mmCIF file of C-alpha atoms in Angstrom:
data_model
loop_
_atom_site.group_PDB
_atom_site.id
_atom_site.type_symbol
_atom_site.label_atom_id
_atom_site.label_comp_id
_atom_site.label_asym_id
_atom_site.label_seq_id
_atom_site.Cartn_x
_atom_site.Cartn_y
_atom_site.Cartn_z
ATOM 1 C CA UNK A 1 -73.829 -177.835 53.150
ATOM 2 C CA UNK A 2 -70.159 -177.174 52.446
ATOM 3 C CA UNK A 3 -69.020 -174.481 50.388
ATOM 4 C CA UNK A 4 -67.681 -174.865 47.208
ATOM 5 C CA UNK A 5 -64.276 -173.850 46.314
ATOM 6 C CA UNK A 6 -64.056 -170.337 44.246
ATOM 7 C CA UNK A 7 -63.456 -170.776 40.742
ATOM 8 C CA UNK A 8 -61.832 -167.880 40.245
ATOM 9 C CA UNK A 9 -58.060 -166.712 41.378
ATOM 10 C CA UNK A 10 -58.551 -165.045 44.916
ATOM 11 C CA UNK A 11 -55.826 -162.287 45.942
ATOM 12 C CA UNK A 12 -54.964 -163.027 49.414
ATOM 13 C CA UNK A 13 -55.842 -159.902 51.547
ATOM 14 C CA UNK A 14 -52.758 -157.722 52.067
ATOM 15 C CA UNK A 15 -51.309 -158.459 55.689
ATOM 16 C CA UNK A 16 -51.509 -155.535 57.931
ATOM 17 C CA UNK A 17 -48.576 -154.745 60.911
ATOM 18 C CA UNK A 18 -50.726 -154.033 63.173
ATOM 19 C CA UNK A 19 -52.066 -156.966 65.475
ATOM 20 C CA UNK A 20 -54.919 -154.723 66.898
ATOM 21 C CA UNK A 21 -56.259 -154.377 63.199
ATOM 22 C CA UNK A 22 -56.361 -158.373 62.745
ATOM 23 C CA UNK A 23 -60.263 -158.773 62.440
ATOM 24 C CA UNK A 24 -60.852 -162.497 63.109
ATOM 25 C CA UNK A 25 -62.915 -164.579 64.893
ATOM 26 C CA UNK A 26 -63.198 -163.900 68.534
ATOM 27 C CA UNK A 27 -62.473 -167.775 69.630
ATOM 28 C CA UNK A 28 -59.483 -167.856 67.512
ATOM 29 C CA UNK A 29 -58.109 -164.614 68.340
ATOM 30 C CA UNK A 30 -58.687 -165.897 72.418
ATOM 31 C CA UNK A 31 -57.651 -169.056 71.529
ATOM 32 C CA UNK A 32 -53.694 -167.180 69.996
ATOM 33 C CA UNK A 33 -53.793 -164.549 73.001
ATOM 34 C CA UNK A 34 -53.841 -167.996 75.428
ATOM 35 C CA UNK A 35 -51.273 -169.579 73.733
ATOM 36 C CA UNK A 36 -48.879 -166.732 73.403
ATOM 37 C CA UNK A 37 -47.946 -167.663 77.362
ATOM 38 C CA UNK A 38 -46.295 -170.836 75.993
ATOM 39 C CA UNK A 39 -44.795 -169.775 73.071
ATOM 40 C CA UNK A 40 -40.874 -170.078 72.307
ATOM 41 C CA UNK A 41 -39.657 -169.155 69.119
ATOM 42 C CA UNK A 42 -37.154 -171.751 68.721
ATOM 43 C CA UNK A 43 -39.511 -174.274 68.795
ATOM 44 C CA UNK A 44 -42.695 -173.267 67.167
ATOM 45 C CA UNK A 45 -40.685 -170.941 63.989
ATOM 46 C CA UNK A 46 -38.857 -173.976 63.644
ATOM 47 C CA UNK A 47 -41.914 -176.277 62.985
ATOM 48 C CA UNK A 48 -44.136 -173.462 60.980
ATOM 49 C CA UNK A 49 -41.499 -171.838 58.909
ATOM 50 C CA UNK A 50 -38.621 -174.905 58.367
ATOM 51 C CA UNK A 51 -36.343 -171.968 60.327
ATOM 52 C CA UNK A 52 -35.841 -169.203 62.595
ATOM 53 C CA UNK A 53 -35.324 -165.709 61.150
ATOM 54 C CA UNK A 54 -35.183 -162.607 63.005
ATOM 55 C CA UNK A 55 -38.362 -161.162 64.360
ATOM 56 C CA UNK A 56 -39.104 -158.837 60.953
ATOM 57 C CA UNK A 57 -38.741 -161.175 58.430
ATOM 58 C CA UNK A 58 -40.882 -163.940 60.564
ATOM 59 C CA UNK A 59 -43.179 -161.781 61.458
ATOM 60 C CA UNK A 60 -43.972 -161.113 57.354
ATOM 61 C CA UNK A 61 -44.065 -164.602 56.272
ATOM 62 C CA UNK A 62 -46.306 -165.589 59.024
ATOM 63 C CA UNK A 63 -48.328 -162.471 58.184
ATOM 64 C CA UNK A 64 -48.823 -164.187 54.646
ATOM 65 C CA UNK A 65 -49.494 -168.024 55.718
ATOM 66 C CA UNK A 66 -52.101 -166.523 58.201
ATOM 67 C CA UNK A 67 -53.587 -164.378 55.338
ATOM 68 C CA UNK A 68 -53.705 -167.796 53.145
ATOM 69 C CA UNK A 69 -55.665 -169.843 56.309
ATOM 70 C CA UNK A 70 -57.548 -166.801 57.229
ATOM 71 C CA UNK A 71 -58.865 -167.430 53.155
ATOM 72 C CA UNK A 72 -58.647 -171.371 53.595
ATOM 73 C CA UNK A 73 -61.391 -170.798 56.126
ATOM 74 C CA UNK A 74 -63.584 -168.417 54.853
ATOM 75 C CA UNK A 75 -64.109 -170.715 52.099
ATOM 76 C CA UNK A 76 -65.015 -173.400 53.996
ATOM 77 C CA UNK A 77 -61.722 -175.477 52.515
ATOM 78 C CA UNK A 78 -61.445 -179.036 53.849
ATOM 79 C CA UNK A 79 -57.869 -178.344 54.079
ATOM 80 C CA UNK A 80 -57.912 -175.359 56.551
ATOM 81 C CA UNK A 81 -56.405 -176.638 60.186
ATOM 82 C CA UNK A 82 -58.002 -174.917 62.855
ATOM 83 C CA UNK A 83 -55.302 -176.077 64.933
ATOM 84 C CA UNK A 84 -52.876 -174.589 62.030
ATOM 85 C CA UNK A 85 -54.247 -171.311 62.095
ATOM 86 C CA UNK A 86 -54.272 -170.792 65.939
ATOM 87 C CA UNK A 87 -50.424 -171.950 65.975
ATOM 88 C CA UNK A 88 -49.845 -169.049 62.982
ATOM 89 C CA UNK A 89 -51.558 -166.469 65.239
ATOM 90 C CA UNK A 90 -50.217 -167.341 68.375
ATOM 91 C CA UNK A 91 -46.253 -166.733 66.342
ATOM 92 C CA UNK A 92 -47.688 -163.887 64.463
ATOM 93 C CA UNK A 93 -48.643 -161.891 67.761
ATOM 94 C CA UNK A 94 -46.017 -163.331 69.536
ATOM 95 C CA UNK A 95 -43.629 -162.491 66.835
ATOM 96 C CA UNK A 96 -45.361 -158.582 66.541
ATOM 97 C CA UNK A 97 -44.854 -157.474 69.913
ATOM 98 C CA UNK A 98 -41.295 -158.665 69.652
ATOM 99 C CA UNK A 99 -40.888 -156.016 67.142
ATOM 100 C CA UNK A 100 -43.388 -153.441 69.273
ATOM 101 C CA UNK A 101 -40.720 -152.270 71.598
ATOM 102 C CA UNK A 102 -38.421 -151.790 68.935
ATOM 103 C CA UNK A 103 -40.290 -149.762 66.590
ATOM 104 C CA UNK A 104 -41.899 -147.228 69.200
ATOM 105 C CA UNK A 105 -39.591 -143.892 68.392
ATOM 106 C CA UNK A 106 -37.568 -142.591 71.022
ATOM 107 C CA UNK A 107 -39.191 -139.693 73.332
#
């Protein structure tokens, strides 16, 4: 039986910056880790964001759409895209350990 939708506001869950702290299903997490080999920004910011920002900023708003299909599935919504949500997590760790390197501090 499917769930129903809430029918109450829901705060989307604050996006963390760490990738390790992501706590999502194991097949969708494998799923993103497999598809970060074929990743290229150009392409796939272009088609989930409209653009291509630099590494920070894309790495927050794909931080929030994930949050938003991470709650699209948990509620069983008939509009969540499984599809949808592995392309978000493949940019979103893609996107994070773009910005790794750059915000280890200096020995």
């Amino acid at each position: 039986m499917p769930r129903a939708e809430p029918d109450f506001p829901v705060k989307a869950p604050v996006a963390c910056d760490d990738a390790s702290a992501l706590t999502r299903p194991r097949l969708l997490l494998a799923a993103a880790r497999h598809g970060m080999v074929q990743y290229r920004r150009d392409r796939d910011l272009a088609r989930l964001l409209g653009r291509v920002p630099l590494p920070a900023p894309a790495a927050a708003e794909l931080a929030e759409l994930e949050a938003a299909a991470e709650l699209a599935r948990r509620a069983g919504s008939p509009l969540w895209s499984s599809i949808r949500h592995v392309d978000l997590l493949i940019a979103l760790l893609s996107e994070r350990a773009l910005l790794a390197p750059m915000e280890r501090p200096a020995p």
